[in-house]
PDB file of C-alpha atoms in Angstrom:
ATOM      1  CA  MET A 198      92.140  98.441  75.469  1.00 97.00           C
ATOM      2  CA  ILE A 199      94.284  98.741  78.526  1.00 96.00           C
ATOM      3  CA  ILE A 200      95.239  95.879  80.543  1.00 97.00           C
ATOM      4  CA  ARG A 201      97.710  95.452  83.597  1.00 94.00           C
ATOM      5  CA  GLY A 202     100.196  92.717  83.678  1.00 95.00           C
ATOM      6  CA  HIS A 203      98.731  90.406  86.332  1.00 93.00           C
ATOM      7  CA  HIS A 204      95.050  90.903  84.862  1.00 94.00           C
ATOM      8  CA  LEU A 205      96.294  88.715  81.918  1.00 97.00           C
ATOM      9  CA  LEU A 206      96.681  85.786  84.377  1.00 96.00           C
ATOM     10  CA  CYS A 207      93.240  86.333  85.946  1.00 94.00           C
ATOM     11  CA  MET A 208      91.309  86.646  82.628  1.00 95.00           C
ATOM     12  CA  LEU A 209      92.498  83.150  81.850  1.00 94.00           C
ATOM     13  CA  GLY A 210      90.369  81.601  84.725  1.00 91.00           C
ATOM     14  CA  PHE A 211      87.483  83.987  85.281  1.00 93.00           C
ATOM     15  CA  LYS A 212      84.464  82.329  86.378  1.00 91.00           C
ATOM     16  CA  GLY A 213      82.067  85.146  86.680  1.00 88.00           C
ATOM     17  CA  LEU A 214      83.170  86.135  90.398  1.00 86.00           C
ATOM     18  CA  GLY A 215      84.660  89.293  91.808  1.00 84.00           C
ATOM     19  CA  TYR A 216      84.262  92.054  94.132  1.00 83.00           C
ATOM     20  CA  ASP A 217      80.602  93.022  93.276  1.00 89.00           C
ATOM     21  CA  GLU A 218      78.149  92.794  90.096  1.00 92.00           C
ATOM     22  CA  GLU A 219      79.587  96.080  88.694  1.00 92.00           C
ATOM     23  CA  PHE A 220      83.057  94.703  88.774  1.00 90.00           C
ATOM     24  CA  ILE A 221      81.940  91.182  87.455  1.00 92.00           C
ATOM     25  CA  LYS A 222      79.884  92.665  84.706  1.00 96.00           C
ATOM     26  CA  ASN A 223      83.016  94.848  83.501  1.00 96.00           C
ATOM     27  CA  MET A 224      85.314  91.903  83.459  1.00 95.00           C
ATOM     28  CA  ASP A 225      83.020  89.722  81.895  1.00 95.00           C
ATOM     29  CA  LYS A 226      82.596  92.191  78.873  1.00 97.00           C
ATOM     30  CA  ILE A 227      86.315  92.298  78.825  1.00 97.00           C
ATOM     31  CA  VAL A 228      86.937  88.810  78.879  1.00 96.00           C
ATOM     32  CA  GLU A 229      84.219  87.918  76.316  1.00 96.00           C
ATOM     33  CA  LYS A 230      85.590  90.632  73.854  1.00 96.00           C
ATOM     34  CA  LEU A 231      88.977  89.276  73.777  1.00 95.00           C
ATOM     35  CA  LYS A 232      87.643  85.726  73.391  1.00 93.00           C
ATOM     36  CA  ASN A 233      85.475  86.926  70.375  1.00 95.00           C
ATOM     37  CA  ASP A 234      88.183  89.005  68.678  1.00 95.00           C
ATOM     38  CA  ASP A 235      91.764  88.144  69.548  1.00 91.00           C
ATOM     39  CA  ASP A 236      93.141  90.942  67.142  1.00 95.00           C
ATOM     40  CA  VAL A 237      92.023  93.451  69.899  1.00 96.00           C
ATOM     41  CA  LEU A 238      94.906  95.845  70.491  1.00 97.00           C
ATOM     42  CA  ILE A 239      95.946  95.698  73.979  1.00 98.00           C
ATOM     43  CA  LYS A 240      98.341  98.395  75.876  1.00 98.00           C
ATOM     44  CA  LEU A 241     100.124  96.633  78.911  1.00 97.00           C
ATOM     45  CA  VAL A 242     100.662  98.462  81.880  1.00 94.00           C
ATOM     46  CA  ASP A 243     101.523  98.116  85.517  1.00 89.00           C
ATOM     47  CA  SER A 244      99.261 100.351  86.990  1.00 86.00           C
ATOM     48  CA  VAL A 245      95.121 101.053  86.902  1.00 87.00           C
ATOM     49  CA  ASP A 246      93.502  99.303  83.578  1.00 92.00           C
ATOM     50  CA  ASN A 247      89.970  98.978  82.142  1.00 94.00           C
ATOM     51  CA  ILE A 248      89.359  95.927  84.570  1.00 93.00           C
ATOM     52  CA  CYS A 249      90.317  98.110  87.642  1.00 90.00           C
ATOM     53  CA  GLU A 250      87.675 101.089  86.514  1.00 89.00           C
ATOM     54  CA  LYS A 251      84.702  99.098  88.108  1.00 88.00           C
ATOM     55  CA  CYS A 252      86.989  97.695  91.025  1.00 85.00           C
ATOM     56  CA  PRO A 253      85.436  99.296  94.343  1.00 80.00           C
ATOM     57  CA  ASN A 254      88.963  99.653  95.440  1.00 80.00           C
ATOM     58  CA  ASN A 255      89.709 102.054  92.701  1.00 81.00           C
ATOM     59  CA  LEU A 256      89.718 105.673  93.996  1.00 80.00           C
ATOM     60  CA  SER A 257      90.153 107.971  91.234  1.00 81.00           C
ATOM     61  CA  GLY A 258      92.428 105.857  89.473  1.00 80.00           C
ATOM     62  CA  VAL A 259      94.608 104.756  92.798  1.00 77.00           C
ATOM     63  CA  CYS A 260      93.908 101.490  94.709  1.00 70.00           C
ATOM     64  CA  LYS A 261      92.610 102.821  98.440  1.00 69.00           C
ATOM     65  CA  ASN A 262      95.064 100.009  99.972  1.00 59.00           C
ATOM     66  CA  GLU A 263      98.826 101.315  99.494  1.00 52.00           C
ATOM     67  CA  HIS A 264     100.308  97.718 100.464  1.00 58.00           C
ATOM     68  CA  HIS A 265      97.754  96.197  98.209  1.00 60.00           C
ATOM     69  CA  ARG A 266      98.637  98.368  95.373  1.00 55.00           C
ATOM     70  CA  ASP A 267     102.416  97.890  95.709  1.00 58.00           C
ATOM     71  CA  SER A 268     102.110  93.782  95.652  1.00 81.00           C
ATOM     72  CA  ILE A 269      99.599  94.147  92.719  1.00 85.00           C
ATOM     73  CA  LYS A 270     102.329  96.398  90.780  1.00 86.00           C
ATOM     74  CA  GLU A 271     104.932  93.763  91.743  1.00 89.00           C
ATOM     75  CA  MET A 272     102.843  91.017  90.311  1.00 91.00           C
ATOM     76  CA  ASP A 273     101.969  92.999  86.967  1.00 93.00           C
ATOM     77  CA  ASP A 274     105.978  93.591  86.533  1.00 94.00           C
ATOM     78  CA  ALA A 275     106.649  90.063  87.244  1.00 96.00           C
ATOM     79  CA  VAL A 276     104.114  88.735  84.737  1.00 97.00           C
ATOM     80  CA  LEU A 277     105.212  91.315  82.005  1.00 98.00           C
ATOM     81  CA  LYS A 278     108.938  90.376  82.511  1.00 98.00           C
ATOM     82  CA  VAL A 279     108.001  86.675  82.217  1.00 98.00           C
ATOM     83  CA  ILE A 280     106.138  87.237  79.143  1.00 98.00           C
ATOM     84  CA  GLN A 281     108.730  89.569  77.647  1.00 97.00           C
ATOM     85  CA  ILE A 282     106.593  92.403  77.236  1.00 97.00           C
ATOM     86  CA  ARG A 283     107.463  96.069  78.414  1.00 96.00           C
ATOM     87  CA  PRO A 284     105.119  98.031  80.620  1.00 96.00           C
ATOM     88  CA  GLY A 285     103.422 100.584  77.923  1.00 97.00           C
ATOM     89  CA  GLU A 286     103.899  98.322  74.845  1.00 97.00           C
ATOM     90  CA  SER A 287     101.007  97.703  72.727  1.00 98.00           C
ATOM     91  CA  MET A 288     100.256  94.174  71.160  1.00 97.00           C
ATOM     92  CA  LYS A 289      97.269  92.138  69.890  1.00 98.00           C
ATOM     93  CA  TYR A 290      95.810  89.885  72.353  1.00 97.00           C
ATOM     94  CA  SER A 291      96.586  86.898  70.053  1.00 97.00           C
ATOM     95  CA  GLU A 292     100.303  88.128  70.417  1.00 97.00           C
ATOM     96  CA  ILE A 293     100.106  88.053  74.042  1.00 97.00           C
ATOM     97  CA  ALA A 294      98.203  84.975  74.359  1.00 96.00           C
ATOM     98  CA  THR A 295     101.129  83.159  72.475  1.00 97.00           C
ATOM     99  CA  ASN A 296     103.675  84.673  74.871  1.00 97.00           C
ATOM    100  CA  ILE A 297     101.863  83.570  77.719  1.00 98.00           C
ATOM    101  CA  LYS A 298     101.580  80.120  76.308  1.00 96.00           C
ATOM    102  CA  LEU A 299     105.445  80.054  75.474  1.00 97.00           C
ATOM    103  CA  PHE A 300     106.734  81.589  78.730  1.00 98.00           C
ATOM    104  CA  MET A 301     104.269  81.256  81.524  1.00 97.00           C
ATOM    105  CA  THR A 302     104.619  78.040  83.392  1.00 96.00           C
ATOM    106  CA  GLU A 303     102.303  76.912  86.471  1.00 95.00           C
ATOM    107  CA  ASP A 304     105.377  77.106  88.887  1.00 96.00           C
ATOM    108  CA  ILE A 305     106.032  80.410  87.841  1.00 96.00           C
ATOM    109  CA  MET A 306     102.349  81.568  88.326  1.00 95.00           C
ATOM    110  CA  ASN A 307     101.992  80.111  91.603  1.00 93.00           C
ATOM    111  CA  ASP A 308     104.975  82.080  92.484  1.00 94.00           C
ATOM    112  CA  ILE A 309     103.895  85.319  91.224  1.00 94.00           C
ATOM    113  CA  CYS A 310     100.102  84.960  92.637  1.00 92.00           C
ATOM    114  CA  ARG A 311     101.368  83.439  95.878  1.00 89.00           C
ATOM    115  CA  ASN A 312      99.615  86.515  97.741  1.00 85.00           C
ATOM    116  CA  CYS A 313      96.521  86.393  95.661  1.00 85.00           C
ATOM    117  CA  SER A 314      93.327  85.708  97.622  1.00 83.00           C
ATOM    118  CA  TRP A 315      91.980  84.155  94.430  1.00 85.00           C
ATOM    119  CA  LYS A 316      94.971  81.693  94.146  1.00 88.00           C
ATOM    120  CA  GLY A 317      93.387  79.045  96.361  1.00 88.00           C
ATOM    121  CA  TYR A 318      90.413  78.579  93.825  1.00 88.00           C
ATOM    122  CA  GLY A 319      92.910  77.236  91.140  1.00 91.00           C
ATOM    123  CA  TYR A 320      90.919  79.141  88.397  1.00 91.00           C
ATOM    124  CA  CYS A 321      93.887  80.973  86.761  1.00 91.00           C
ATOM    125  CA  VAL A 322      96.492  78.089  86.868  1.00 93.00           C
ATOM    126  CA  ASP A 323      93.228  75.993  85.250  1.00 93.00           C
ATOM    127  CA  GLY A 324      92.916  78.793  82.636  1.00 93.00           C
ATOM    128  CA  LEU A 325      96.480  78.393  81.584  1.00 94.00           C
ATOM    129  CA  LYS A 326      96.121  74.730  81.221  1.00 93.00           C
ATOM    130  CA  ASN A 327      93.248  75.354  79.010  1.00 91.00           C
ATOM    131  CA  LEU A 328      95.212  78.093  76.725  1.00 89.00           C
ATOM    132  CA  ARG A 329      97.745  75.519  76.116  1.00 83.00           C
TER     133      ARG A 329
END
């Protein structure tokens, strides 16, 4: 499985909402798989991943909004740096979750996600609290 850095935080607070039904079904499938088997091997990236596959903004592996893509990549890189994982590295989801628990804080998350349209709902911060 391939997951981009910022999606690690999105998955924590996923509540069945998203861009469209196809995106939601895909995200739900991935989140459920990781909940049921935290030994799944994840390749961490700062680019399009398995969640992006069903995003309506994904046009042949590229985000259709250039500015949006750049800010998303910055979020990916920031998350991976905080949880001390390099882009391209593969780890079990259980190990990734441990790094999130150890290194990610609500303040850091709020800073990384400051421009995210989903931030106002508080789902991801709640997910981080529940992870702990």
